[in-house]
């Protein structure tokens, strides 16, 4: 008889029983990792939002700085233009004071106020610095809308203004007007020439009816003082 091979008993895998402590650690790890990645996602979103806000603030600041620089540049250019305007008129104003008696500061302040430092259309195109009007029949007249103070209020009307060939011609004509008066009243502006300082001459312009603006004298005086125009006045000879 053949011998039977002896068979070894099969090994059975032992079931590994994990301790409750291990299972608790595993649960805690899963819970921690889930919360961690969830929180990390929130942090990332928060950082992105924060970055976007910071970027917006920086962009707004830079844009505002550019606007401020542009405004400051524009102000400096405007101031330079005004100074050039005054500088150009000073010699003529001083010469006319010596010849006619109208203070250089008053002549300059009127030109600056009436013409907006030479930038008005009447001044830039027709060289009329003082808003001097003319007869409607004047063939060289220039028609412009203007504000007049009538019956306690400002109204806009169309009126005829004189045309000149240069600012210097306009200044000389203005001085002659103050000295010679109007065709109907040669003493129209005598109060101006009687003034011994710029305050009195400015008040003389208003009391003589040079302009309908009730604050005209104050505006002239303020212009003189803001720009220190009295430094250009010549010694009074009368």
Short mmCIF file of N, CA and C in Angstrom, two decimals, residues 55-217:
data_model
loop_
_atom_site.label_atom_id
_atom_site.label_comp_id
_atom_site.label_asym_id
_atom_site.label_seq_id
_atom_site.Cartn_x
_atom_site.Cartn_y
_atom_site.Cartn_z
N UNK A 55 -5.05 95.20 -3.33
CA UNK A 55 -4.74 95.62 -4.70
C UNK A 55 -5.64 96.79 -5.11
N UNK A 56 -6.93 96.68 -4.75
CA UNK A 56 -7.87 97.75 -5.09
C UNK A 56 -7.50 99.05 -4.38
N UNK A 57 -7.10 98.93 -3.10
CA UNK A 57 -6.70 100.13 -2.35
C UNK A 57 -5.44 100.76 -2.93
N UNK A 58 -4.47 99.93 -3.26
CA UNK A 58 -3.23 100.44 -3.84
C UNK A 58 -3.50 101.12 -5.18
N UNK A 59 -4.33 100.47 -6.00
CA UNK A 59 -4.68 101.04 -7.31
C UNK A 59 -5.40 102.37 -7.14
N UNK A 60 -6.32 102.41 -6.18
CA UNK A 60 -7.06 103.65 -5.94
C UNK A 60 -6.14 104.75 -5.44
N UNK A 61 -5.21 104.38 -4.56
CA UNK A 61 -4.26 105.37 -4.04
C UNK A 61 -3.38 105.92 -5.15
N UNK A 62 -2.86 105.02 -5.99
CA UNK A 62 -2.00 105.47 -7.09
C UNK A 62 -2.77 106.34 -8.06
N UNK A 63 -4.02 105.94 -8.36
CA UNK A 63 -4.84 106.71 -9.28
C UNK A 63 -5.13 108.09 -8.70
N UNK A 64 -5.43 108.13 -7.38
CA UNK A 64 -5.71 109.40 -6.71
C UNK A 64 -4.46 110.28 -6.71
N UNK A 65 -3.30 109.67 -6.50
CA UNK A 65 -2.05 110.42 -6.51
C UNK A 65 -1.79 111.03 -7.88
N UNK A 66 -2.08 110.26 -8.92
CA UNK A 66 -1.91 110.77 -10.29
C UNK A 66 -2.83 111.95 -10.53
N UNK A 67 -4.09 111.82 -10.07
CA UNK A 67 -5.05 112.90 -10.25
C UNK A 67 -4.60 114.16 -9.50
N UNK A 68 -4.10 113.95 -8.26
CA UNK A 68 -3.61 115.09 -7.48
C UNK A 68 -2.43 115.75 -8.17
N UNK A 69 -1.53 114.94 -8.72
CA UNK A 69 -0.37 115.49 -9.43
C UNK A 69 -0.80 116.27 -10.66
N UNK A 70 -1.80 115.73 -11.36
CA UNK A 70 -2.29 116.42 -12.56
C UNK A 70 -2.96 117.74 -12.18
N UNK A 71 -3.74 117.72 -11.08
CA UNK A 71 -4.39 118.94 -10.62
C UNK A 71 -3.36 119.97 -10.18
N UNK A 72 -2.34 119.51 -9.46
CA UNK A 72 -1.30 120.42 -9.00
C UNK A 72 -0.53 121.00 -10.18
N UNK A 73 -0.26 120.16 -11.18
CA UNK A 73 0.42 120.65 -12.38
C UNK A 73 -0.42 121.69 -13.10
N UNK A 74 -1.74 121.42 -13.18
CA UNK A 74 -2.64 122.38 -13.83
C UNK A 74 -2.68 123.70 -13.06
N UNK A 75 -2.70 123.60 -11.72
CA UNK A 75 -2.71 124.82 -10.90
C UNK A 75 -1.42 125.63 -11.09
N UNK A 76 -0.31 124.92 -11.13
CA UNK A 76 0.98 125.60 -11.31
C UNK A 76 1.05 126.26 -12.68
N UNK A 77 0.53 125.58 -13.70
CA UNK A 77 0.54 126.15 -15.05
C UNK A 77 -0.36 127.38 -15.11
N UNK A 78 -1.53 127.29 -14.45
CA UNK A 78 -2.45 128.43 -14.43
C UNK A 78 -1.83 129.62 -13.70
N UNK A 79 -1.19 129.34 -12.56
CA UNK A 79 -0.54 130.40 -11.80
C UNK A 79 0.57 131.06 -12.62
N UNK A 80 1.34 130.24 -13.31
CA UNK A 80 2.42 130.78 -14.15
C UNK A 80 1.86 131.66 -15.26
N UNK A 81 0.73 131.23 -15.83
CA UNK A 81 0.10 132.01 -16.89
C UNK A 81 -0.37 133.36 -16.36
N UNK A 82 -0.95 133.35 -15.16
CA UNK A 82 -1.43 134.60 -14.56
C UNK A 82 -0.26 135.54 -14.26
N UNK A 83 0.82 134.97 -13.73
CA UNK A 83 2.00 135.80 -13.43
C UNK A 83 2.58 136.41 -14.70
N UNK A 84 2.61 135.64 -15.78
CA UNK A 84 3.12 136.16 -17.05
C UNK A 84 2.24 137.30 -17.56
N UNK A 85 0.93 137.16 -17.37
CA UNK A 85 -0.01 138.20 -17.79
C UNK A 85 0.28 139.50 -17.04
N UNK A 86 0.40 139.41 -15.72
CA UNK A 86 0.68 140.59 -14.91
C UNK A 86 2.02 141.21 -15.29
N UNK A 87 3.02 140.35 -15.43
CA UNK A 87 4.37 140.83 -15.77
C UNK A 87 4.37 141.60 -17.09
N UNK A 88 3.57 141.14 -18.03
CA UNK A 88 3.53 141.81 -19.34
C UNK A 88 2.91 143.20 -19.23
N UNK A 89 1.90 143.36 -18.36
CA UNK A 89 1.17 144.62 -18.29
C UNK A 89 1.82 145.66 -17.38
N UNK A 90 2.68 145.22 -16.46
CA UNK A 90 3.24 146.14 -15.46
C UNK A 90 3.91 147.38 -16.09
N UNK A 91 4.80 147.25 -17.07
CA UNK A 91 5.46 148.44 -17.61
C UNK A 91 4.47 149.46 -18.18
N UNK A 92 3.46 148.97 -18.89
CA UNK A 92 2.46 149.88 -19.46
C UNK A 92 1.65 150.54 -18.36
N UNK A 93 1.26 149.78 -17.35
CA UNK A 93 0.47 150.34 -16.24
C UNK A 93 1.25 151.42 -15.52
N UNK A 94 2.54 151.22 -15.30
CA UNK A 94 3.36 152.22 -14.62
C UNK A 94 3.54 153.47 -15.49
N UNK A 95 3.74 153.26 -16.77
CA UNK A 95 3.90 154.39 -17.68
C UNK A 95 2.62 155.23 -17.73
N UNK A 96 1.47 154.56 -17.77
CA UNK A 96 0.19 155.27 -17.83
C UNK A 96 -0.10 155.99 -16.52
N UNK A 97 0.34 155.44 -15.39
CA UNK A 97 0.14 156.15 -14.13
C UNK A 97 0.89 157.47 -14.14
N UNK A 98 2.13 157.44 -14.61
CA UNK A 98 2.91 158.67 -14.65
C UNK A 98 2.29 159.70 -15.60
N UNK A 99 1.62 159.19 -16.63
CA UNK A 99 1.06 160.09 -17.64
C UNK A 99 -0.35 160.57 -17.30
N UNK A 100 -1.16 159.68 -16.69
CA UNK A 100 -2.57 160.03 -16.48
C UNK A 100 -3.00 160.05 -15.01
N UNK A 101 -2.26 159.40 -14.13
CA UNK A 101 -2.61 159.46 -12.71
C UNK A 101 -3.39 158.28 -12.17
N UNK A 102 -3.77 157.34 -13.02
CA UNK A 102 -4.46 156.13 -12.53
C UNK A 102 -3.40 155.19 -11.98
N UNK A 103 -3.53 154.81 -10.71
CA UNK A 103 -2.53 153.95 -10.08
C UNK A 103 -2.32 152.66 -10.88
N UNK A 104 -1.07 152.25 -10.98
CA UNK A 104 -0.75 151.02 -11.72
C UNK A 104 -1.49 149.83 -11.12
N UNK A 105 -1.58 149.78 -9.79
CA UNK A 105 -2.26 148.66 -9.14
C UNK A 105 -3.72 148.59 -9.52
N UNK A 106 -4.37 149.75 -9.63
CA UNK A 106 -5.79 149.79 -9.99
C UNK A 106 -5.97 149.38 -11.45
N UNK A 107 -5.13 149.91 -12.31
CA UNK A 107 -5.20 149.55 -13.73
C UNK A 107 -4.98 148.06 -13.93
N UNK A 108 -4.00 147.49 -13.23
CA UNK A 108 -3.71 146.06 -13.33
C UNK A 108 -4.86 145.22 -12.78
N UNK A 109 -5.36 145.58 -11.60
CA UNK A 109 -6.43 144.80 -10.97
C UNK A 109 -7.68 144.78 -11.83
N UNK A 110 -8.01 145.93 -12.43
CA UNK A 110 -9.18 145.97 -13.31
C UNK A 110 -8.98 145.05 -14.51
N UNK A 111 -7.80 145.11 -15.12
CA UNK A 111 -7.54 144.25 -16.28
C UNK A 111 -7.61 142.78 -15.90
N UNK A 112 -7.07 142.43 -14.74
CA UNK A 112 -7.09 141.03 -14.29
C UNK A 112 -8.51 140.56 -14.01
N UNK A 113 -9.29 141.42 -13.36
CA UNK A 113 -10.66 141.06 -13.01
C UNK A 113 -11.57 141.01 -14.23
N UNK A 114 -11.52 142.05 -15.05
CA UNK A 114 -12.43 142.16 -16.19
C UNK A 114 -12.15 141.12 -17.27
N UNK A 115 -10.87 140.78 -17.46
CA UNK A 115 -10.50 139.88 -18.57
C UNK A 115 -10.18 138.46 -18.13
N UNK A 116 -10.30 138.18 -16.82
CA UNK A 116 -9.89 136.88 -16.30
C UNK A 116 -8.45 136.58 -16.70
N UNK A 117 -7.59 137.53 -16.40
CA UNK A 117 -6.15 137.41 -16.69
C UNK A 117 -5.88 137.21 -18.18
N UNK A 118 -6.67 137.92 -19.00
CA UNK A 118 -6.46 137.87 -20.44
C UNK A 118 -7.03 136.66 -21.13
N UNK A 119 -7.78 135.82 -20.38
CA UNK A 119 -8.27 134.57 -20.97
C UNK A 119 -9.69 134.67 -21.52
N UNK A 120 -10.40 135.75 -21.24
CA UNK A 120 -11.75 135.88 -21.77
C UNK A 120 -11.71 136.03 -23.28
N UNK A 121 -12.80 135.71 -23.91
CA UNK A 121 -12.86 135.81 -25.37
C UNK A 121 -12.70 137.26 -25.82
N UNK A 122 -13.31 138.17 -25.07
CA UNK A 122 -13.21 139.59 -25.40
C UNK A 122 -11.76 140.07 -25.33
N UNK A 123 -11.02 139.57 -24.37
CA UNK A 123 -9.62 139.99 -24.21
C UNK A 123 -8.69 139.28 -25.19
N UNK A 124 -8.92 137.99 -25.40
CA UNK A 124 -8.01 137.21 -26.24
C UNK A 124 -8.22 137.45 -27.73
N UNK A 125 -9.46 137.77 -28.13
CA UNK A 125 -9.75 137.96 -29.55
C UNK A 125 -9.85 139.44 -29.94
N UNK A 126 -10.37 140.25 -29.02
CA UNK A 126 -10.58 141.67 -29.35
C UNK A 126 -9.70 142.60 -28.51
N UNK A 127 -8.82 142.04 -27.70
CA UNK A 127 -7.83 142.80 -26.93
C UNK A 127 -8.48 143.85 -26.01
N UNK A 128 -9.71 143.62 -25.64
CA UNK A 128 -10.43 144.53 -24.75
C UNK A 128 -10.29 144.00 -23.32
N UNK A 129 -9.40 144.62 -22.54
CA UNK A 129 -9.11 144.13 -21.19
C UNK A 129 -10.11 144.60 -20.14
N UNK A 130 -10.80 145.71 -20.41
CA UNK A 130 -11.59 146.35 -19.36
C UNK A 130 -13.10 146.28 -19.60
N UNK A 131 -13.51 145.53 -20.58
CA UNK A 131 -14.94 145.44 -20.84
C UNK A 131 -15.53 146.76 -21.30
N UNK A 132 -14.73 147.56 -22.02
CA UNK A 132 -15.20 148.87 -22.49
C UNK A 132 -16.21 148.67 -23.62
N UNK A 133 -17.35 149.32 -23.47
CA UNK A 133 -18.41 149.18 -24.47
C UNK A 133 -18.30 150.27 -25.52
N UNK A 134 -19.03 150.10 -26.60
CA UNK A 134 -19.01 151.06 -27.69
C UNK A 134 -20.42 151.23 -28.23
N UNK A 135 -20.57 152.19 -29.11
CA UNK A 135 -21.87 152.45 -29.71
C UNK A 135 -22.23 151.30 -30.67
N UNK A 136 -23.49 150.90 -30.70
CA UNK A 136 -23.89 149.82 -31.61
C UNK A 136 -23.58 150.10 -33.08
N UNK A 137 -23.40 151.39 -33.42
CA UNK A 137 -23.10 151.74 -34.81
C UNK A 137 -21.62 151.61 -35.14
N UNK A 138 -20.79 151.33 -34.15
CA UNK A 138 -19.35 151.18 -34.37
C UNK A 138 -19.10 150.00 -35.31
N UNK A 139 -18.48 150.25 -36.48
CA UNK A 139 -18.26 149.14 -37.44
C UNK A 139 -17.31 148.07 -36.92
N UNK A 140 -16.48 148.42 -35.96
CA UNK A 140 -15.52 147.46 -35.41
C UNK A 140 -15.98 146.83 -34.09
N UNK A 141 -17.22 147.04 -33.77
CA UNK A 141 -17.73 146.52 -32.49
C UNK A 141 -17.67 145.00 -32.44
N UNK A 142 -17.65 144.49 -31.22
CA UNK A 142 -17.71 143.04 -30.98
C UNK A 142 -18.89 142.78 -30.06
N UNK A 143 -19.80 141.93 -30.49
CA UNK A 143 -21.00 141.63 -29.71
C UNK A 143 -20.76 140.43 -28.81
N UNK A 144 -21.06 140.61 -27.53
CA UNK A 144 -20.89 139.53 -26.56
C UNK A 144 -22.03 139.55 -25.55
N UNK A 145 -22.40 138.38 -25.04
CA UNK A 145 -23.33 138.36 -23.90
C UNK A 145 -22.60 138.82 -22.65
N UNK A 146 -23.26 139.57 -21.82
CA UNK A 146 -22.64 140.06 -20.59
C UNK A 146 -23.67 140.12 -19.48
N UNK A 147 -23.20 140.01 -18.25
CA UNK A 147 -24.08 140.09 -17.09
C UNK A 147 -24.10 141.52 -16.57
N UNK A 148 -25.30 142.04 -16.35
CA UNK A 148 -25.47 143.37 -15.78
C UNK A 148 -26.34 143.25 -14.54
N UNK A 149 -26.01 144.06 -13.52
CA UNK A 149 -26.78 144.05 -12.28
C UNK A 149 -27.87 145.11 -12.41
N UNK A 150 -29.10 144.65 -12.59
CA UNK A 150 -30.23 145.55 -12.80
C UNK A 150 -31.37 145.20 -11.86
N UNK A 151 -31.91 146.23 -11.22
CA UNK A 151 -33.06 146.04 -10.32
C UNK A 151 -32.82 144.95 -9.28
N UNK A 152 -31.61 144.94 -8.74
CA UNK A 152 -31.30 144.01 -7.65
C UNK A 152 -30.99 142.59 -8.06
N UNK A 153 -30.81 142.34 -9.37
CA UNK A 153 -30.48 140.99 -9.80
C UNK A 153 -29.60 141.02 -11.05
N UNK A 154 -28.91 139.90 -11.27
CA UNK A 154 -28.04 139.78 -12.43
C UNK A 154 -28.85 139.30 -13.63
N UNK A 155 -28.71 140.01 -14.76
CA UNK A 155 -29.39 139.61 -15.99
C UNK A 155 -28.36 139.57 -17.12
N UNK A 156 -28.57 138.67 -18.07
CA UNK A 156 -27.66 138.55 -19.21
C UNK A 156 -28.22 139.31 -20.40
N UNK A 157 -27.39 140.15 -21.01
CA UNK A 157 -27.80 140.91 -22.18
C UNK A 157 -26.70 140.81 -23.24
N UNK A 158 -27.07 141.10 -24.49
CA UNK A 158 -26.08 141.22 -25.56
C UNK A 158 -25.69 142.69 -25.67
N UNK A 159 -24.40 142.95 -25.74
CA UNK A 159 -23.95 144.34 -25.80
C UNK A 159 -22.77 144.47 -26.76
N UNK A 160 -22.52 145.72 -27.19
CA UNK A 160 -21.43 146.00 -28.13
C UNK A 160 -20.19 146.45 -27.35
N UNK A 161 -19.06 145.83 -27.65
CA UNK A 161 -17.81 146.15 -26.98
C UNK A 161 -16.78 146.62 -28.00
N UNK A 162 -15.85 147.44 -27.52
CA UNK A 162 -14.82 147.98 -28.41
C UNK A 162 -13.79 146.92 -28.77
N UNK A 163 -13.30 147.02 -29.98
CA UNK A 163 -12.21 146.16 -30.44
C UNK A 163 -10.93 146.99 -30.47
N UNK A 164 -9.85 146.41 -29.94
CA UNK A 164 -8.54 147.07 -29.96
C UNK A 164 -7.55 146.20 -30.73
N UNK A 165 -6.43 146.79 -31.05
CA UNK A 165 -5.40 146.06 -31.79
C UNK A 165 -4.35 145.43 -30.88
N UNK A 166 -4.35 145.82 -29.61
CA UNK A 166 -3.39 145.26 -28.66
C UNK A 166 -3.89 145.53 -27.25
N UNK A 167 -3.34 144.80 -26.29
CA UNK A 167 -3.67 145.05 -24.89
C UNK A 167 -3.17 146.43 -24.45
N UNK A 168 -2.02 146.82 -24.94
CA UNK A 168 -1.46 148.12 -24.58
C UNK A 168 -2.39 149.25 -25.05
N UNK A 169 -2.96 149.10 -26.23
CA UNK A 169 -3.91 150.10 -26.73
C UNK A 169 -5.15 150.14 -25.84
N UNK A 170 -5.59 148.98 -25.41
CA UNK A 170 -6.75 148.91 -24.52
C UNK A 170 -6.46 149.62 -23.20
N UNK A 171 -5.26 149.43 -22.65
CA UNK A 171 -4.89 150.07 -21.38
C UNK A 171 -4.82 151.59 -21.52
N UNK A 172 -4.26 152.05 -22.61
CA UNK A 172 -4.17 153.50 -22.83
C UNK A 172 -5.56 154.11 -22.99
N UNK A 173 -6.42 153.46 -23.74
CA UNK A 173 -7.79 153.95 -23.93
C UNK A 173 -8.53 153.99 -22.59
N UNK A 174 -8.27 153.02 -21.74
CA UNK A 174 -8.90 152.98 -20.42
C UNK A 174 -8.44 154.17 -19.57
N UNK A 175 -7.15 154.46 -19.58
CA UNK A 175 -6.63 155.60 -18.82
C UNK A 175 -7.22 156.91 -19.33
N UNK A 176 -7.33 157.04 -20.64
CA UNK A 176 -7.91 158.25 -21.22
C UNK A 176 -9.38 158.39 -20.83
N UNK A 177 -10.07 157.27 -20.76
CA UNK A 177 -11.48 157.31 -20.36
C UNK A 177 -11.62 157.83 -18.93
N UNK A 178 -10.75 157.38 -18.03
CA UNK A 178 -10.81 157.83 -16.65
C UNK A 178 -10.52 159.34 -16.57
N UNK A 179 -9.58 159.82 -17.37
CA UNK A 179 -9.19 161.23 -17.33
C UNK A 179 -10.21 162.12 -18.04
N UNK A 180 -10.66 161.71 -19.22
CA UNK A 180 -11.53 162.56 -20.04
C UNK A 180 -13.01 162.35 -19.78
N UNK A 181 -13.36 161.27 -19.09
CA UNK A 181 -14.77 161.02 -18.82
C UNK A 181 -15.52 160.58 -20.06
N UNK A 182 -16.83 160.67 -19.99
CA UNK A 182 -17.68 160.26 -21.11
C UNK A 182 -18.10 161.49 -21.92
N UNK A 183 -18.70 161.22 -23.07
CA UNK A 183 -19.14 162.32 -23.93
C UNK A 183 -20.23 163.14 -23.27
N UNK A 184 -20.98 162.54 -22.38
CA UNK A 184 -22.06 163.26 -21.70
C UNK A 184 -21.65 163.82 -20.34
N UNK A 185 -20.47 163.39 -19.83
CA UNK A 185 -20.01 163.89 -18.54
C UNK A 185 -18.49 163.78 -18.46
N UNK A 186 -17.77 164.85 -18.79
CA UNK A 186 -16.30 164.82 -18.75
C UNK A 186 -15.74 164.55 -17.34
N UNK A 187 -16.53 164.80 -16.31
CA UNK A 187 -16.09 164.58 -14.94
C UNK A 187 -16.59 163.24 -14.37
N UNK A 188 -16.99 162.36 -15.24
CA UNK A 188 -17.59 161.08 -14.82
C UNK A 188 -16.71 160.34 -13.80
N UNK A 189 -15.42 160.31 -14.03
CA UNK A 189 -14.52 159.52 -13.18
C UNK A 189 -13.55 160.39 -12.38
N UNK A 190 -13.97 161.61 -12.07
CA UNK A 190 -13.11 162.52 -11.31
C UNK A 190 -12.78 161.95 -9.93
N UNK A 191 -13.70 161.17 -9.36
CA UNK A 191 -13.47 160.60 -8.02
C UNK A 191 -12.32 159.60 -8.04
N UNK A 192 -12.08 158.98 -9.19
CA UNK A 192 -10.97 158.03 -9.30
C UNK A 192 -9.65 158.78 -9.20
N UNK A 193 -9.52 159.84 -9.99
CA UNK A 193 -8.27 160.60 -10.01
C UNK A 193 -8.03 161.34 -8.70
N UNK A 194 -9.10 161.61 -7.96
CA UNK A 194 -8.95 162.29 -6.67
C UNK A 194 -8.43 161.36 -5.59
N UNK A 195 -8.51 160.05 -5.81
CA UNK A 195 -8.06 159.08 -4.82
C UNK A 195 -6.55 159.12 -4.64
N UNK A 196 -6.10 159.07 -3.40
CA UNK A 196 -4.68 159.13 -3.10
C UNK A 196 -4.05 157.76 -2.87
N UNK A 197 -4.86 156.73 -2.88
CA UNK A 197 -4.35 155.36 -2.72
C UNK A 197 -5.28 154.42 -3.48
N UNK A 198 -4.90 153.16 -3.55
CA UNK A 198 -5.69 152.22 -4.36
C UNK A 198 -7.09 151.99 -3.79
N UNK A 199 -7.23 152.07 -2.46
CA UNK A 199 -8.56 151.90 -1.88
C UNK A 199 -9.50 153.02 -2.34
N UNK A 200 -9.02 154.26 -2.29
CA UNK A 200 -9.84 155.40 -2.68
C UNK A 200 -10.14 155.39 -4.17
N UNK A 201 -9.17 155.01 -4.98
CA UNK A 201 -9.42 154.97 -6.42
C UNK A 201 -10.40 153.86 -6.78
N UNK A 202 -10.31 152.73 -6.07
CA UNK A 202 -11.26 151.64 -6.32
C UNK A 202 -12.67 152.06 -5.94
N UNK A 203 -12.81 152.74 -4.80
CA UNK A 203 -14.12 153.24 -4.39
C UNK A 203 -14.62 154.29 -5.38
N UNK A 204 -13.69 155.08 -5.93
CA UNK A 204 -14.07 156.08 -6.92
C UNK A 204 -14.63 155.45 -8.19
N UNK A 205 -14.07 154.31 -8.59
CA UNK A 205 -14.61 153.60 -9.76
C UNK A 205 -16.05 153.19 -9.54
N UNK A 206 -16.32 152.67 -8.35
CA UNK A 206 -17.68 152.20 -8.07
C UNK A 206 -18.65 153.37 -7.94
N UNK A 207 -18.26 154.41 -7.21
CA UNK A 207 -19.17 155.55 -7.03
C UNK A 207 -19.41 156.30 -8.34
N UNK A 208 -18.47 156.18 -9.28
CA UNK A 208 -18.63 156.85 -10.58
C UNK A 208 -19.46 156.04 -11.55
N UNK A 209 -19.83 154.83 -11.16
CA UNK A 209 -20.66 153.99 -12.02
C UNK A 209 -19.89 153.28 -13.11
N UNK A 210 -18.59 153.00 -12.87
CA UNK A 210 -17.82 152.29 -13.90
C UNK A 210 -18.41 150.92 -14.17
N UNK A 211 -18.87 150.25 -13.13
CA UNK A 211 -19.48 148.92 -13.28
C UNK A 211 -20.76 148.86 -12.46
N UNK A 212 -21.67 147.97 -12.86
CA UNK A 212 -22.94 147.83 -12.14
C UNK A 212 -22.82 146.89 -10.95
N UNK A 213 -21.72 146.15 -10.84
CA UNK A 213 -21.52 145.22 -9.73
C UNK A 213 -21.41 146.00 -8.41
N UNK A 214 -22.31 145.74 -7.45
CA UNK A 214 -22.25 146.47 -6.17
C UNK A 214 -21.01 146.16 -5.35
N UNK A 215 -20.30 145.07 -5.68
CA UNK A 215 -19.09 144.69 -4.94
C UNK A 215 -17.82 144.98 -5.75
N UNK A 216 -17.94 145.82 -6.75
CA UNK A 216 -16.82 146.04 -7.67
C UNK A 216 -15.58 146.56 -6.95
N UNK A 217 -15.74 147.57 -6.11
CA UNK A 217 -14.60 148.15 -5.40
C UNK A 217 -13.92 147.11 -4.51
#
